[in-house]
Coordinates of C-alpha atoms and ligand atoms in Angstrom, one line a residue:
X278 CA -20.8 -17.0 -10.2
X279 CA -22.3 -14.7 -7.6
X280 CA -19.8 -12.2 -5.8
X281 CA -20.5 -11.9 -2.0
X282 CA -18.4 -9.6 0.3
X283 CA -18.9 -9.8 3.9
X284 CA -17.1 -7.6 6.6
X285 CA -14.3 -9.4 8.2
X286 CA -14.8 -7.6 11.6
X287 CA -18.1 -6.7 12.8
X288 CA -16.4 -3.9 14.9
X289 CA -15.2 -2.4 11.6
X290 CA -18.5 -3.1 9.1
X291 CA -17.0 -0.8 6.6
X292 CA -13.4 -1.8 6.5
X293 CA -11.8 -4.9 5.1
X294 CA -14.1 -7.5 3.4
X295 CA -14.1 -11.2 2.5
X296 CA -14.8 -11.5 -1.2
X297 CA -16.0 -14.7 -2.5
X298 CA -17.4 -16.0 -5.8
X299 CA -14.7 -15.1 -7.9
X300 CA -11.6 -17.3 -9.7
X301 CA -8.7 -14.9 -10.5
X302 CA -7.3 -17.7 -12.6
X303 CA -10.5 -18.1 -14.6
X304 CA -11.0 -14.6 -15.2
X305 CA -14.1 -12.2 -14.5
X306 CA -16.5 -10.5 -16.4
X307 CA -16.8 -6.7 -16.7
X308 CA -19.7 -6.8 -14.5
X309 CA -17.9 -8.9 -11.9
X310 CA -15.2 -6.1 -12.2
X311 CA -17.8 -3.5 -11.4
X312 CA -19.0 -5.3 -8.5
X313 CA -15.5 -5.7 -7.1
X314 CA -14.9 -2.1 -7.6
X315 CA -18.3 -1.0 -5.9
X316 CA -16.9 -3.6 -3.0
X317 CA -13.5 -1.8 -2.8
X318 CA -15.2 1.7 -2.7
X319 CA -16.9 0.6 0.5
X320 CA -14.4 -1.6 2.2
X321 CA -11.1 -0.2 0.8
X322 CA -9.5 -3.6 1.6
X323 CA -11.0 -7.1 0.1
X324 CA -9.3 -10.6 1.2
X325 CA -9.9 -13.2 -1.5
X326 CA -8.8 -16.7 -0.1
X327 CA -7.6 -19.9 -2.4
X328 CA -6.4 -18.0 -5.7
X329 CA -3.7 -20.1 -6.7
X330 CA -2.5 -17.8 -9.7
X331 CA 0.2 -17.2 -12.1
X332 CA 1.7 -13.6 -12.4
X333 CA 0.0 -13.3 -16.0
X334 CA -3.4 -14.0 -14.4
X335 CA -2.8 -11.5 -11.5
X336 CA -1.9 -8.9 -14.2
X337 CA -4.8 -9.7 -16.2
X338 CA -7.2 -9.5 -12.9
X339 CA -5.5 -6.4 -11.9
X340 CA -6.0 -4.5 -15.4
X341 CA -9.8 -4.7 -15.0
X342 CA -9.2 -1.8 -12.4
X343 CA -6.8 0.5 -14.5
X344 CA -3.3 0.5 -16.0
X345 CA -0.7 -1.0 -14.3
X346 CA 2.4 0.8 -12.8
X347 CA 5.7 0.0 -13.6
X348 CA 7.6 -1.9 -10.7
X349 CA 10.0 0.9 -10.6
X350 CA 9.7 1.8 -7.0
X351 CA 12.8 -0.5 -5.8
X352 CA 16.4 0.1 -6.2
X353 CA 17.7 0.0 -9.7
X354 CA 17.5 -3.9 -10.2
X355 CA 17.9 -4.3 -13.8
X356 CA 20.3 -6.7 -13.5
X357 CA 19.2 -8.9 -10.7
X358 CA 15.2 -8.9 -11.1
X359 CA 13.2 -11.9 -10.6
X360 CA 9.9 -11.0 -11.8
X361 CA 8.5 -8.7 -14.9
X362 CA 8.6 -5.1 -14.7
X363 CA 4.9 -5.2 -14.0
X364 CA 5.1 -7.1 -11.0
X365 CA 7.0 -6.0 -7.6
X366 CA 8.6 -8.4 -5.7
X367 CA 7.6 -8.4 -2.2
X368 CA 10.1 -11.3 -1.1
X369 CA 13.0 -11.8 0.6
X370 CA 14.5 -14.0 -2.4
X371 CA 17.3 -13.2 -4.9
X372 CA 17.3 -13.5 -8.4
X373 CA 18.4 -17.3 -7.6
X374 CA 15.4 -18.0 -5.5
X375 CA 17.8 -17.9 -2.4
X376 CA 16.9 -16.0 0.9
X377 CA 18.9 -12.9 1.0
X378 CA 21.0 -12.0 3.8
X379 CA 19.3 -9.5 6.1
X380 CA 22.5 -7.0 5.4
X381 CA 21.8 -7.0 1.6
X382 CA 21.3 -3.7 0.5
X383 CA 17.8 -5.0 -0.9
X384 CA 17.0 -6.3 2.3
X385 CA 17.6 -3.4 4.1
X386 CA 15.6 -1.3 1.7
X387 CA 12.7 -3.6 2.0
X388 CA 12.3 -2.7 5.6
X389 CA 10.7 0.3 4.7
X390 CA 7.7 -1.8 4.0
X391 CA 7.4 -2.1 8.0
X392 CA 6.6 1.7 8.3
X393 CA 3.1 2.8 7.6
X394 CA 2.9 3.8 4.0
X395 CA 0.6 4.1 1.1
X396 CA 2.1 2.6 -2.1
X397 CA 3.8 5.0 -4.6
X398 CA 2.7 8.0 -3.0
X399 CA 6.5 9.0 -4.0
X400 CA 5.4 9.1 -7.5
X401 CA 3.9 11.9 -9.3
X402 CA 0.8 9.9 -10.1
X403 CA 0.5 7.5 -7.0
X404 CA -1.1 4.1 -6.7
X405 CA -4.7 3.4 -6.9
X406 CA -4.9 -0.1 -6.0
X407 CA -2.3 -2.9 -4.9
X408 CA -2.9 -6.5 -5.3
X409 CA -0.6 -8.7 -3.3
X410 CA -0.8 -12.6 -3.8
X411 CA 0.8 -14.7 -1.3
X412 CA 2.8 -17.1 -2.9
X413 CA 4.8 -18.8 0.0
X414 CA 4.7 -17.4 3.7
X415 CA 6.6 -17.9 6.9
X416 CA 5.1 -20.6 9.6
X417 CA 4.5 -17.3 11.8
X418 CA 4.6 -13.5 11.6
X419 CA 4.9 -11.3 8.5
X420 CA 1.3 -10.4 8.9
X421 CA 0.1 -7.4 6.7
X422 CA -1.7 -4.5 8.6
X423 CA -4.3 -1.8 7.0
X424 CA -5.2 1.3 8.4
X425 CA -8.6 2.9 7.4
X426 CA -7.9 6.5 6.7
X427 CA -11.4 7.7 5.7
X428 CA -12.4 6.7 9.4
X429 CA -9.4 8.5 10.7
X430 CA -10.3 11.7 9.0
X431 CA -13.6 11.3 10.5
X432 CA -12.5 11.0 14.1
X433 CA -10.3 14.0 13.7
X434 CA -11.2 17.0 15.9
X435 CA -12.6 19.7 13.7
X436 CA -10.1 22.2 14.3
X437 CA -7.4 19.8 13.3
X438 CA -9.5 18.8 10.0
X439 CA -9.2 22.6 9.4
X440 CA -5.9 22.9 9.9
X441 CA -5.0 19.7 7.3
X442 CA -7.2 20.5 4.7
X443 CA -5.1 22.9 2.4
X444 CA -1.6 21.3 3.2
X445 CA 0.9 20.0 0.8
X446 CA 3.1 17.1 1.8
X447 CA 6.4 16.2 -0.1
X448 CA 7.1 12.6 -0.4
X449 CA 10.0 10.7 -1.2
X450 CA 11.7 7.5 -0.5
X451 CA 14.5 9.6 0.6
X452 CA 12.4 10.4 3.6
X453 CA 10.9 6.9 4.4
X454 CA 14.4 5.1 4.1
X455 CA 15.7 8.2 5.9
X456 CA 13.7 7.4 8.9
X457 CA 15.7 4.1 9.0
X458 CA 18.9 5.4 8.6
X459 CA 19.4 3.9 5.0
X460 CA 21.7 6.0 3.2
X461 CA 23.3 3.8 0.7
X462 CA 22.0 5.8 -2.3
X463 CA 23.7 6.4 -5.6
X464 CA 23.8 9.5 -7.1
X465 CA 21.1 8.4 -9.9
X466 CA 19.1 6.9 -7.0
X467 CA 19.0 10.3 -5.3
X468 CA 18.2 12.0 -8.7
X469 CA 15.6 9.4 -9.3
X470 CA 14.0 9.7 -5.8
X471 CA 13.3 13.7 -5.5
X472 CA 10.4 14.8 -3.7
X473 CA 6.8 14.9 -5.0
X474 CA 4.3 17.1 -4.1
X475 CA 0.7 15.5 -2.8
X476 CA -2.2 16.7 -1.0
X477 CA -2.7 15.6 2.7
X478 CA -6.6 15.5 2.6
X479 CA -8.2 13.8 -0.4
X480 CA -11.6 13.3 -1.6
X481 CA -12.1 9.5 -2.4
X482 CA -13.5 9.3 -6.0
X483 CA -15.2 6.0 -5.5
X484 CA -17.2 7.1 -2.1
X485 CA -17.2 10.9 -2.0
X486 CA -15.6 10.6 1.5
X487 CA -12.6 12.4 2.4
X488 CA -9.5 10.8 3.6
X489 CA -6.1 11.4 5.0
X490 CA -3.3 11.0 2.7
X491 CA -0.5 9.9 4.9
X492 CA 2.6 7.8 4.2
X493 CA 6.0 7.1 5.7
X494 CA 7.5 8.8 2.5
X495 CA 5.9 12.2 3.4
X496 CA 8.6 14.3 5.0
X497 CA 8.0 17.8 4.5
X498 CA 4.9 20.2 4.1
X499 CA 5.2 23.2 1.8
X500 CA 5.4 26.3 3.7
X501 CA 6.4 25.0 7.1
X502 CA 9.7 24.4 9.0
X503 CA 10.9 21.1 8.9
X504 CA 10.5 20.2 12.5
X505 CA 6.8 21.7 12.6
X506 CA 6.1 19.7 9.7
X507 CA 7.6 16.2 11.0
X508 CA 5.9 16.5 14.3
X509 CA 2.6 17.5 12.7
X510 CA 2.7 14.3 10.4
X511 CA 3.9 12.2 13.5
X512 CA 1.2 13.0 15.5
X513 CA -1.3 12.5 12.6
X514 CA 0.1 9.0 12.0
X515 CA -0.1 8.4 15.5
X516 CA -3.9 9.1 15.6
X517 CA -4.7 7.1 12.0
X518 CA -2.7 4.0 13.4
X519 CA -5.1 3.5 16.5
X520 CA -6.5 0.3 17.4
X521 CA -9.8 0.9 16.1
X522 CA -8.7 1.8 12.6
X523 CA -6.7 -1.6 12.1
X524 CA -7.2 -4.7 10.3
X525 CA -4.4 -7.0 10.4
X526 CA -3.9 -9.8 8.3
X527 CA -2.8 -13.1 8.6
X528 CA -1.6 -14.5 5.5
X529 CA -2.7 -17.9 4.2
X530 CA -1.3 -19.4 0.9
X531 CA -2.9 -18.3 -2.0
X532 CA -4.4 -15.3 -0.6
X533 CA -5.0 -12.4 -2.7
X534 CA -5.8 -9.1 -0.9
X535 CA -6.4 -5.8 -2.9
X536 CA -6.3 -2.4 -0.9
X537 CA -7.0 1.2 -2.0
X538 CA -4.1 3.0 -1.4
X539 CA -6.3 6.5 -1.7
X540 CA -7.9 5.4 1.4
X541 CA -5.4 3.2 3.5
X542 CA -2.0 2.8 4.8
X543 CA -0.4 -0.6 5.4
X544 CA 2.7 -2.2 6.6
X545 CA 4.3 -5.5 6.8
X546 CA 5.3 -6.9 10.6
X547 CA 8.4 -8.9 11.5
X548 CA 9.0 -12.4 10.9
X549 CA 12.1 -15.1 11.1
X550 CA 14.0 -13.3 8.2
X551 CA 15.7 -16.9 7.5
X552 CA 12.2 -18.2 6.4
X553 CA 11.1 -17.5 2.8
X554 CA 8.4 -14.9 2.1
X555 CA 7.3 -14.5 -1.2
X556 CA 4.4 -12.3 -2.3
X557 CA 3.8 -11.0 -5.9
X558 CA 2.3 -7.2 -6.2
X559 CA 0.7 -5.7 -9.0
X560 CA -0.3 -1.9 -8.7
X561 CA -3.0 0.0 -10.4
X562 CA -1.8 3.6 -11.1
X563 CA -4.2 6.3 -10.1
X564 CA -5.9 8.7 -12.6
X565 CA -3.5 12.0 -12.2
X566 CA -1.4 13.5 -9.5
X567 CA -3.3 14.4 -6.3
X568 CA -3.1 18.3 -6.9
X569 CA -5.1 17.6 -9.9
X570 CA -7.7 15.7 -8.3
X571 CA -10.8 17.6 -6.9
X572 CA -11.4 17.7 -3.2
Ligands
LIG255 C1 3.5 -4.0 -0.5 C2 3.4 -3.9 1.2 C3 3.5 -5.6 3.0 C4 4.0 -6.8 3.4 O1 3.3 -5.1 -1.0 O2 3.1 -3.0 -0.9 O3 3.8 -2.9 1.8 O4 3.3 -7.5 4.4 N1 3.9 -5.2 1.6 O5 4.8 -7.4 2.4
LIG256 MN1 3.4 -1.3 0.5

């Protein structure tokens, strides 16, 4: 099979590509994986249509791009997990496959996905790629939006670029959920979610381009008073999520979307919470904490 990648929007020829010529269920060759990774380095978001896959097939495909993260980003769900520890449950379903009530603690926590973020930026070594497979999607709404953090960096005023360059932000789910007023943490969860430092500006390894590393999990900047840090991050987020930087993905069943968390942010949008929305995410871990990566 020959792999082909076309830009989805001609106005954003370097962001979001439609990839064809791959069957995730049948597996890929090493050469295919290299071609896909080259495409990811250019586009940062790739869409594959009509991929009806199992979790095992999704994991096997994802592992071509690096080791998988354990799905430990959620609330402690050891008793009620639906999926294996290699698969993040991006659904509104409980362990019996029933739609959860909106006031279920897990539903409230998952509203954090509606804030612009980069996956696992709250982990010491954050995520490289996320691969999200649409198993069951609502009739309308629940699209996923992606923002191009390399383009956002390129478009920053030079004096803002200088200001950003050496900053180190602290990331924690306590910050992102704090934005929503979620406060029902156990002591163990608070201990587990202590902030981790991440560079604000990263050099994207695969393209050599600079990128803003923003996320709803970023809630402080080293050496700055909290309000000054928060307003700075808010203004940067507003800049980086302007229309010209965004691709909005309208899901079809069996879509698989891959994004590079080192060069994008994403968020879910609202949908009827009584409808089923079931997506499965595998997450490829990055090579090292961002402070150990060269800029
Ligand atoms: C994710 C995520 C957004 C969505 O899977 O990491 O943030 O639209 N998903 O479900
Ligand atoms: Mn996410």
